[in-house]
């Protein structure tokens, strides 16, 4: 037949191909392939094909790889100190400034663990970080490396799970928070990189857990060593690792300072964790220069170009002339947080949630970022019929839009939840920026999380005040860490970086500490404030949330539950109150706060909460009431 010449080459060579590959190669239909099978020209069989090979570059076998780069003297000192402190403390904090080369230390520690026959878990807070880190680790460890995170399909993740249970599991697992639940056989080292990141906390849906805390428990079960790495430690980790916060007690004394919620102070009063400081940037690169730009005065004098100050525009233009790159940070996605009718003040709100709708210009839609519902943008105000509807505030989409107007020849990429729905989108954005196929990266907190770009010379923080003014006791901590981290993306090789921080409050203490790089002063003030008001790490918080469609019934239930809790925990119970967003997905919400001493037994507290909930839900009025808990909330 005419098909014979196209398929005969398969037979003498005894080749096997997939059905799809044969149809593409021979340019035939499935009906023709079926005829060949019926005539016994071809035979069919099922073959198990690994999906993992499609997600990883396996060209590097365990015996075909590069050796780790030699450590600098400062890195070697840090490495030696980590190994030494592990002899007495299983958990060590590596507090290294941005671009100090912490990753290279990790690689050397991983290599030593593998040579001892141990497995390694390497946790990252953001899926985007696995793109860059995968390339670095594969160059050294080849196919010993496995990747695991939620952007892989269920089938791919199941296959990695089964491989971890096989006789030849991966020696290294690199992944986001969910990787902490993979099975291990001989775990010897756990690395939690950027340990301060709130992304390690799973908020919704349940189970609600902090991957750092789970990693510590996992390491303890295996007797493994744990390394927490960051340039800006979380308050809990800083407390656990800082010697000056734990004075050594003489016999008979007692400490007035309670232990942290992720560890207990040792008997001598010393810190729970080991502490290693790495204060020198790799290759002696200078820390970036941080300049404050007072946009309140600039707006009054009408000198702003959209969201950009003249100082930032000049710095960006000079960077483009030198063929260097720019990162712009605004921790809000979309085009505008809301639209408003300036005539009557009407603002569109979600019908399911108590929030205003965010305007997305690319889709010309209004979107609720809580329930996901979308609405068409009205042609006119439904309240007064005015056609003058204006966006208020700005998000990453608006920054991208204004950049294209101001610099029409530059290439802009945007990195936020809307632009990174798939694994391929993450990789494309990061690879394009790494290879200088884009000039500006505009992003939310995704761009603050340890990404390493050699050619970035300017970083713009477009609205520092939004972070500083959040109604949360962690606001200053989160603002400082986010701004310090994104500032650290600037100036990696041949030139000192420049960070421009736009704010209406240039004299704010946090802004001044950031400019002066006064990390110790920031943490000292933070600890004094937390201790004075009994907030973590000097207490433990539990948020109790109640939800119901009937607001009046919800109020009654919340008051009753708070009363029952006060019988057990007295003044430690606060509320009930409305949270910042008091209705989501048509359910009204109330919050009760438990501020507990760290000496309280966690198991007994949990039993008390369960019993109170059981008693409350025994009332048939509350059959539809939803109750859930957020322990150590972020």
XYZ file of C-alpha atoms in Angstrom:
634
model
C 0.000 0.000 0.000
C 0.957 3.663 -0.198
C 1.386 3.642 3.570
C 3.877 0.758 3.591
C 6.990 2.823 2.732
C 6.109 5.256 5.470
C 5.788 2.598 8.177
C 8.084 -0.213 7.031
C 11.133 1.453 8.558
C 9.640 0.762 11.976
C 9.583 -3.009 11.598
C 13.193 -3.976 10.777
C 14.501 -1.611 13.374
C 12.131 -3.013 15.963
C 11.273 0.491 17.058
C 8.454 1.421 19.377
C 6.600 4.699 19.129
C 3.475 6.160 20.625
C 0.320 6.159 18.534
C 0.383 9.970 18.283
C 4.032 10.020 17.230
C 3.381 7.450 14.487
C 0.409 9.398 13.141
C 2.432 12.629 13.065
C 5.498 11.029 11.477
C 3.646 8.974 8.855
C 0.984 11.664 8.268
C -1.811 9.144 8.672
C -5.093 8.901 10.519
C -6.032 6.739 13.486
C -8.178 4.604 11.149
C -5.115 3.678 9.065
C -3.132 2.821 12.205
C -5.991 0.562 13.271
C -5.859 -1.220 9.886
C -2.124 -1.851 10.302
C -2.743 -3.276 13.763
C -5.569 -5.501 12.468
C -3.278 -6.795 9.687
C -0.551 -7.408 12.288
C 1.906 -5.034 10.658
C 1.973 -3.336 14.067
C 1.419 -4.576 17.588
C 0.260 -2.492 20.510
C 1.146 -2.613 24.161
C 0.933 -0.302 27.157
C 4.086 1.303 28.452
C 4.493 3.297 31.648
C 5.989 6.687 30.794
C 7.282 9.014 33.480
C 5.720 12.445 33.486
C 8.591 13.673 35.616
C 10.940 13.605 32.641
C 8.772 16.231 30.980
C 9.058 18.576 33.924
C 12.769 18.278 34.672
C 15.945 18.506 32.664
C 17.374 15.038 33.251
C 20.298 15.364 30.854
C 22.537 15.709 33.888
C 22.921 12.338 35.553
C 24.254 11.964 39.098
C 27.719 11.392 37.682
C 27.590 14.173 35.092
C 27.479 17.531 36.855
C 29.446 20.593 37.826
C 31.179 21.026 41.154
C 29.899 23.762 43.474
C 31.657 27.096 43.211
C 34.289 27.654 45.914
C 33.107 29.666 48.893
C 34.467 33.112 49.665
C 36.245 33.556 53.028
C 33.084 35.103 54.538
C 30.913 32.282 53.174
C 33.371 29.659 54.427
C 33.329 31.177 57.914
C 29.524 31.091 57.890
C 29.543 27.492 56.626
C 31.941 26.403 59.378
C 29.894 28.198 62.032
C 26.669 26.513 60.870
C 28.234 23.048 61.041
C 29.733 23.819 64.454
C 26.469 25.110 65.932
C 24.544 22.116 64.613
C 26.532 20.026 67.073
C 24.582 21.591 69.953
C 21.450 23.026 68.307
C 19.539 21.256 65.511
C 18.126 24.537 64.134
C 20.346 27.409 62.949
C 19.382 30.804 61.525
C 21.608 32.088 58.711
C 21.019 35.846 58.829
C 22.704 37.048 55.649
C 22.248 40.373 53.894
C 20.742 40.293 50.405
C 23.172 39.059 47.739
C 25.540 37.645 50.364
C 25.674 34.241 48.684
C 23.495 32.218 51.040
C 22.481 29.907 48.184
C 26.068 28.814 47.570
C 26.358 27.875 51.241
C 23.150 25.847 50.901
C 24.611 23.988 47.907
C 27.759 23.011 49.837
C 25.675 21.823 52.795
C 23.423 19.819 50.452
C 26.439 18.169 48.849
C 27.779 17.122 52.247
C 24.384 15.708 53.247
C 24.117 13.669 50.035
C 27.626 12.298 50.500
C 26.493 11.054 53.918
C 23.606 9.242 52.214
C 20.945 11.669 53.462
C 18.003 13.307 51.708
C 17.454 17.066 51.622
C 14.264 19.140 51.646
C 14.737 22.667 50.268
C 11.671 24.875 50.810
C 11.019 28.133 48.963
C 8.128 30.523 49.658
C 7.181 31.199 46.047
C 6.793 28.922 43.031
C 8.530 31.567 40.909
C 11.739 31.036 42.895
C 11.902 27.369 41.931
C 12.550 28.386 38.304
C 15.894 30.041 39.063
C 16.848 27.690 41.890
C 16.138 24.598 39.783
C 18.724 25.676 37.217
C 21.388 26.294 39.861
C 20.802 23.013 41.664
C 20.549 20.932 38.488
C 23.961 22.130 37.333
C 25.433 20.561 40.465
C 23.134 17.656 41.320
C 21.546 16.697 37.991
C 18.773 14.117 38.165
C 19.130 13.742 41.938
C 16.826 16.777 42.128
C 13.029 16.628 42.219
C 10.654 19.598 41.995
C 7.284 19.682 43.744
C 4.670 22.435 43.960
C 1.017 23.145 43.219
C 1.534 24.334 39.630
C 2.275 20.756 38.573
C -0.698 18.612 37.631
C -2.159 16.080 40.056
C -0.721 13.260 37.940
C 2.789 14.737 38.054
C 2.628 15.255 41.802
C 1.361 11.715 42.390
C 4.263 10.366 40.364
C 6.796 12.315 42.431
C 5.078 11.037 45.571
C 5.426 7.427 44.392
C 9.083 7.976 43.457
C 9.769 9.184 46.987
C 8.420 5.858 48.237
C 10.463 3.822 45.745
C 13.873 2.212 46.201
C 15.504 5.152 44.396
C 13.884 8.363 45.640
C 15.155 11.840 44.887
C 18.070 12.912 47.058
C 16.865 16.536 46.972
C 13.325 17.877 46.884
C 12.978 21.532 45.917
C 9.516 22.931 46.394
C 7.021 25.351 47.842
C 5.174 24.799 51.117
C 3.254 21.663 50.055
C 6.554 19.806 49.527
C 6.852 19.495 53.298
C 4.248 16.693 53.196
C 6.167 14.463 50.766
C 7.403 11.138 52.160
C 11.106 10.833 52.985
C 13.146 7.792 53.909
C 16.447 9.236 55.190
C 15.942 12.964 55.613
C 19.059 14.605 57.023
C 18.809 18.295 56.130
C 15.933 20.786 55.846
C 16.549 24.250 54.376
C 13.831 26.896 54.701
C 14.936 29.757 52.449
C 13.400 33.219 52.958
C 11.942 31.837 56.182
C 10.272 35.158 57.021
C 7.853 34.965 54.096
C 4.149 34.901 54.900
C 3.628 32.751 51.779
C 4.748 29.773 53.861
C 1.431 30.048 55.730
C -1.496 28.232 54.137
C -4.545 30.377 54.868
C -7.459 29.062 52.807
C -8.623 26.441 52.264
C -7.886 24.179 55.215
C -5.600 22.735 56.420
C -4.155 25.991 57.756
C -0.487 25.466 58.532
C 2.864 27.227 58.426
C 5.347 25.253 56.331
C 8.249 26.483 58.466
C 6.655 25.064 61.620
C 5.795 21.787 59.877
C 9.356 21.569 58.524
C 10.750 21.903 62.053
C 8.516 19.063 63.247
C 9.469 16.920 60.234
C 13.179 17.490 60.847
C 12.789 16.621 64.521
C 11.079 13.330 63.627
C 14.052 12.321 61.468
C 16.705 13.825 63.733
C 17.653 16.067 60.799
C 19.376 19.444 60.882
C 17.431 22.575 59.905
C 18.770 25.792 58.400
C 16.561 28.888 58.278
C 17.902 31.467 55.830
C 16.897 35.092 55.300
C 18.073 38.691 55.214
C 15.065 39.781 57.292
C 14.102 37.187 59.927
C 10.556 36.888 61.182
C 10.022 38.209 64.702
C 9.580 34.656 66.030
C 12.776 33.349 64.456
C 14.780 36.427 65.438
C 13.661 35.995 69.037
C 14.522 32.294 69.033
C 18.014 32.924 67.658
C 19.177 36.219 69.198
C 21.565 35.792 72.154
C 21.062 39.325 73.501
C 17.323 38.678 73.953
C 18.031 35.697 76.243
C 20.213 36.642 79.222
C 21.789 33.627 80.909
C 20.157 33.096 84.298
C 21.956 32.269 87.502
C 20.641 29.345 89.590
C 17.388 30.212 91.322
C 16.411 32.992 88.906
C 13.400 32.808 86.622
C 12.909 34.447 83.269
C 10.197 37.095 82.968
C 10.310 36.674 79.205
C 8.238 33.742 77.917
C 9.598 31.454 75.217
C 8.666 31.864 71.572
C 5.818 29.965 69.984
C 8.170 27.952 67.747
C 10.486 26.714 70.447
C 11.249 26.781 74.133
C 14.090 28.745 75.690
C 16.762 26.390 76.940
C 17.281 25.830 80.642
C 20.215 28.211 80.835
C 18.156 31.061 79.393
C 19.956 31.003 76.046
C 18.354 31.034 72.601
C 16.713 27.960 71.125
C 18.327 28.321 67.690
C 21.891 28.807 66.594
C 22.690 32.121 64.916
C 25.103 32.874 62.066
C 25.453 36.361 60.578
C 26.683 36.970 57.027
C 27.071 40.742 56.788
C 29.183 40.973 53.644
C 27.764 40.891 50.120
C 29.339 38.422 47.710
C 32.368 39.873 45.883
C 32.145 42.912 48.202
C 29.286 44.442 46.209
C 27.933 47.485 48.028
C 24.456 47.529 49.502
C 22.127 49.657 47.378
C 21.690 53.350 48.029
C 18.152 54.076 49.252
C 16.726 57.521 48.538
C 13.449 58.830 49.959
C 11.145 60.665 47.561
C 8.498 62.824 49.264
C 5.579 62.502 46.853
C 3.226 64.523 49.071
C 5.124 67.688 48.201
C 5.499 66.638 44.565
C 1.756 66.055 44.206
C 1.011 69.415 45.776
C 3.278 71.042 43.176
C 1.780 68.850 40.421
C 5.176 67.418 39.488
C 4.176 63.739 39.390
C 3.795 61.919 36.071
C 1.018 59.528 36.985
C 2.479 57.337 39.745
C 6.091 58.277 38.929
C 8.164 60.984 40.596
C 10.648 63.006 38.479
C 13.529 61.416 40.413
C 12.364 57.912 39.553
C 11.811 58.778 35.892
C 15.346 60.201 35.569
C 16.872 57.139 37.264
C 14.926 54.788 34.991
C 15.879 56.700 31.853
C 19.572 56.583 32.814
C 19.332 52.845 33.498
C 17.792 52.233 30.067
C 20.569 54.258 28.414
C 23.121 51.972 30.129
C 21.094 48.913 28.983
C 20.308 48.052 32.600
C 17.044 46.833 34.060
C 14.472 48.149 36.519
C 12.123 46.531 39.049
C 8.998 48.407 40.163
C 7.153 47.188 43.257
C 3.508 47.826 44.114
C 1.785 45.296 46.341
C -1.593 45.565 44.631
C -2.679 43.921 41.408
C -5.218 45.171 38.888
C -5.487 48.610 37.303
C -7.231 50.497 40.120
C -8.482 49.304 43.540
C -11.849 50.873 42.757
C -13.711 53.194 40.435
C -15.722 56.134 41.690
C -18.260 58.605 40.407
C -16.800 62.020 41.343
C -20.246 63.608 41.038
C -22.110 61.622 43.696
C -19.401 59.402 45.229
C -20.877 56.066 44.075
C -18.414 53.133 44.263
C -19.310 49.660 42.907
C -19.202 46.894 45.509
C -19.355 43.120 45.223
C -22.834 41.714 45.794
C -21.322 38.701 47.590
C -18.652 40.425 49.707
C -18.214 43.666 51.645
C -15.462 45.009 49.384
C -15.196 47.421 46.501
C -14.467 45.952 43.079
C -11.026 46.179 41.486
C -10.855 47.520 37.942
C -8.886 45.406 35.436
C -8.354 47.465 32.302
C -7.066 44.617 30.113
C -10.390 42.799 30.538
C -12.423 45.985 31.032
C -14.030 44.233 33.980
C -14.600 44.848 37.664
C -13.406 41.906 39.756
C -13.829 40.871 43.374
C -10.505 39.566 44.681
C -12.283 37.624 47.439
C -14.926 35.575 45.630
C -13.678 35.976 42.051
C -16.961 37.315 40.708
C -16.647 39.660 37.716
C -18.872 42.511 36.549
C -19.010 44.628 33.439
C -17.882 48.227 33.840
C -21.030 50.391 33.672
C -21.244 53.060 30.967
C -22.638 55.547 33.460
C -23.173 55.899 37.189
C -26.352 53.984 38.172
C -26.939 56.509 40.941
C -26.756 59.875 39.126
C -26.357 58.879 35.441
C -22.968 60.634 35.174
C -20.648 59.168 32.516
C -17.546 60.392 34.371
C -16.312 57.288 36.226
C -12.719 57.445 37.474
C -10.246 54.923 38.835
C -8.925 55.576 42.345
C -5.525 54.319 43.450
C -3.275 52.155 41.315
C -2.158 48.581 40.867
C 0.441 46.769 38.778
C -1.679 46.932 35.633
C -1.875 50.734 35.796
C 1.889 51.002 36.333
C 2.448 48.843 33.262
C 0.053 51.012 31.265
C 1.717 54.298 32.274
C 5.190 52.897 31.603
C 4.278 52.122 28.010
C 3.084 55.702 27.558
C 6.207 57.238 29.121
C 8.724 54.827 27.551
C 7.126 53.406 24.388
C 10.324 51.637 23.287
C 11.012 49.634 26.439
C 9.804 46.100 27.084
C 7.664 45.663 30.204
C 6.697 42.465 32.030
C 4.164 42.216 34.832
C 4.395 39.610 37.576
C 1.333 39.192 39.767
C -1.389 36.645 40.413
C -3.221 37.619 37.217
C -0.191 37.132 34.941
C 1.125 33.900 36.504
C -1.825 31.539 36.421
C 0.266 28.706 34.950
C 3.722 27.236 35.550
C 4.737 28.225 32.027
C 3.826 31.862 32.711
C 6.108 31.943 35.762
C 9.008 30.519 33.808
C 8.505 32.753 30.776
C 8.430 35.983 32.801
C 11.502 35.107 34.861
C 13.531 33.724 31.957
C 12.722 36.726 29.758
C 13.855 39.132 32.457
C 16.959 37.060 33.288
C 17.959 37.025 29.609
C 17.230 40.762 29.201
C 14.355 40.227 26.812
C 12.409 42.659 29.011
C 13.649 45.915 30.526
C 11.222 46.471 33.404
C 9.604 43.994 35.769
C 6.495 45.354 37.489
C 5.220 43.189 40.298
C 3.561 42.593 43.625
C 5.295 40.884 46.549
C 6.289 38.107 44.133
C 9.265 40.247 43.020
C 10.542 40.646 46.601
C 11.194 36.969 47.263
C 14.846 36.213 46.630
C 14.932 36.479 42.840
C 18.456 37.047 41.513
C 18.900 39.268 38.447
C 22.403 40.416 37.547
C 21.500 43.486 35.511
C 19.049 45.316 37.800
C 20.375 48.734 38.823
C 17.182 50.580 39.856
C 14.323 49.511 42.120
C 11.264 51.690 42.636
C 8.966 51.245 45.647
C 5.989 53.209 44.410
C 3.803 53.413 47.517
C 5.435 52.597 50.845
C 2.558 54.115 52.835
C 0.051 51.443 51.823
C 2.132 48.808 53.633
C 2.896 50.955 56.683
C -0.756 51.845 57.281
C -2.233 48.346 57.304
C -4.470 47.754 60.386
C -2.429 44.825 61.692
C 0.086 44.417 64.510
C 2.505 42.897 61.984
C 2.258 45.858 59.581
C 5.668 47.357 60.389
C 7.381 43.975 60.325
C 5.880 43.064 56.953
C 6.557 46.510 55.489
C 10.193 46.513 56.591
C 10.885 42.992 55.329
C 9.163 43.515 51.972
C 10.898 46.816 51.279
C 14.289 45.526 52.433
C 13.910 42.427 50.269
C 12.892 44.262 47.094
C 15.685 46.793 47.693
C 18.109 43.885 47.761
C 17.316 43.056 44.131
C 19.313 46.156 43.057
C 23.025 46.307 42.346
C 24.236 42.769 42.017
C 27.497 42.981 40.049
C 29.307 45.911 38.494
C 27.337 48.874 39.859
C 25.894 49.952 43.185
C 22.136 49.758 43.025
C 19.710 52.615 43.565
C 16.408 52.223 45.404
C 13.850 55.020 45.250
C 11.207 54.852 47.969
C 8.154 57.003 47.257
C 6.226 58.015 50.375
C 4.046 60.776 51.801
C 5.614 60.255 55.227
C 9.406 60.531 54.763
C 10.030 60.900 58.517
C 8.385 57.587 59.422
C 10.630 55.585 61.740
C 10.481 52.433 59.601
C 11.461 54.399 56.493
C 14.418 55.938 58.325
C 15.573 52.557 59.643
C 15.368 51.089 56.160
C 17.436 53.896 54.630
C 20.062 53.581 57.383
C 20.044 49.761 57.113
C 19.452 49.729 60.873
C 18.304 46.120 61.078
C 19.231 45.641 64.736
C 17.482 48.860 65.737
C 14.353 47.796 63.898
C 14.202 44.399 65.612
C 14.991 45.870 69.028
C 12.104 48.344 68.742
C 9.832 45.626 67.396
C 10.564 43.296 70.310
C 10.017 46.030 72.897
C 6.648 46.888 71.353
C 5.532 43.260 71.070
C 6.504 42.525 74.664
C 4.743 45.632 75.988
C 1.448 44.649 74.321
C 1.865 40.864 74.730
C 1.940 40.025 71.044
C 3.930 37.196 69.435
C 6.605 36.074 70.040
C 5.689 36.880 73.674
C 2.249 35.259 73.436
C 0.335 32.954 71.150
C -2.646 34.125 69.116
C -5.633 32.080 68.010
C -8.293 33.679 65.815
C -11.735 32.083 66.022
C -13.884 32.837 62.965
C -17.644 32.317 62.816
C -19.616 32.520 59.554
C -23.329 32.536 58.777
C -25.712 33.991 56.187
C -27.920 35.507 58.898
C -26.013 38.413 60.460
C -28.274 38.732 63.497
C -28.010 35.027 64.290
C -24.245 35.228 63.764
C -23.940 38.074 66.276
C -25.852 36.035 68.848
C -23.671 32.966 68.272
C -20.431 34.962 68.417
C -21.395 36.646 71.698
C -22.374 33.291 73.186
C -19.135 31.610 72.099
C -17.008 34.479 73.406
C -18.833 34.242 76.739
C -18.149 30.499 76.987
C -14.488 31.071 76.113
C -14.150 33.773 78.790
C -15.277 31.253 81.400
C -12.197 29.212 80.458
C -9.639 31.828 79.406
C -10.818 34.964 81.255
C -9.297 38.230 79.984
C -7.317 36.424 77.306
C -10.444 36.568 75.104
C -11.039 39.654 72.933
C -14.154 40.309 70.885
C -16.241 39.318 69.064
C -15.593 41.968 66.425
C -16.067 42.473 62.725
C -12.905 41.726 60.705
C -11.714 44.225 58.086
C -13.806 42.373 55.489
C -16.969 41.348 57.324
C -18.739 39.403 54.537
C -17.219 37.050 51.956
C -19.083 34.813 49.500
C -22.448 35.864 51.020
C -21.369 34.759 54.516
C -21.119 37.301 57.347
C -18.017 36.930 59.529
C -17.182 37.601 63.174
C -13.791 37.170 64.830
C -12.825 36.284 68.398
C -9.173 36.661 69.439
C -7.451 34.474 72.028
C -4.164 35.907 73.313
C -2.643 33.011 75.238
C 0.403 32.589 77.447
C 2.984 30.305 75.955
C 2.989 28.239 79.129
C -0.531 26.965 78.389
C -0.717 23.387 77.176
C -1.576 23.404 73.457
C -3.406 20.071 73.590
C -5.605 21.245 76.456
C -6.373 24.522 74.667
C -7.452 22.586 71.575
C -9.674 20.308 73.664
C -11.304 23.337 75.310
C -12.011 24.955 71.941
C -13.533 21.760 70.585
C -15.772 21.373 73.631
C -16.990 24.983 73.437
C -17.715 24.539 69.734
C -19.582 21.268 70.401
C -21.752 22.917 73.045
C -22.511 25.869 70.779
C -23.423 23.763 67.744
C -25.687 21.574 69.874
C -28.173 24.439 69.628
C -30.275 23.711 66.526
C -30.382 27.417 65.671
C -26.717 27.171 64.737
C -26.902 24.155 62.414
C -25.591 26.210 59.486
C -22.954 28.044 61.545
C -19.370 27.609 60.347
C -16.527 27.793 62.882
C -12.836 27.597 62.093
C -9.553 28.542 63.754
C -6.389 30.282 62.639
C -3.496 29.478 64.983
C -0.493 31.832 64.855
C -2.224 34.046 62.257
C -0.281 36.186 59.789
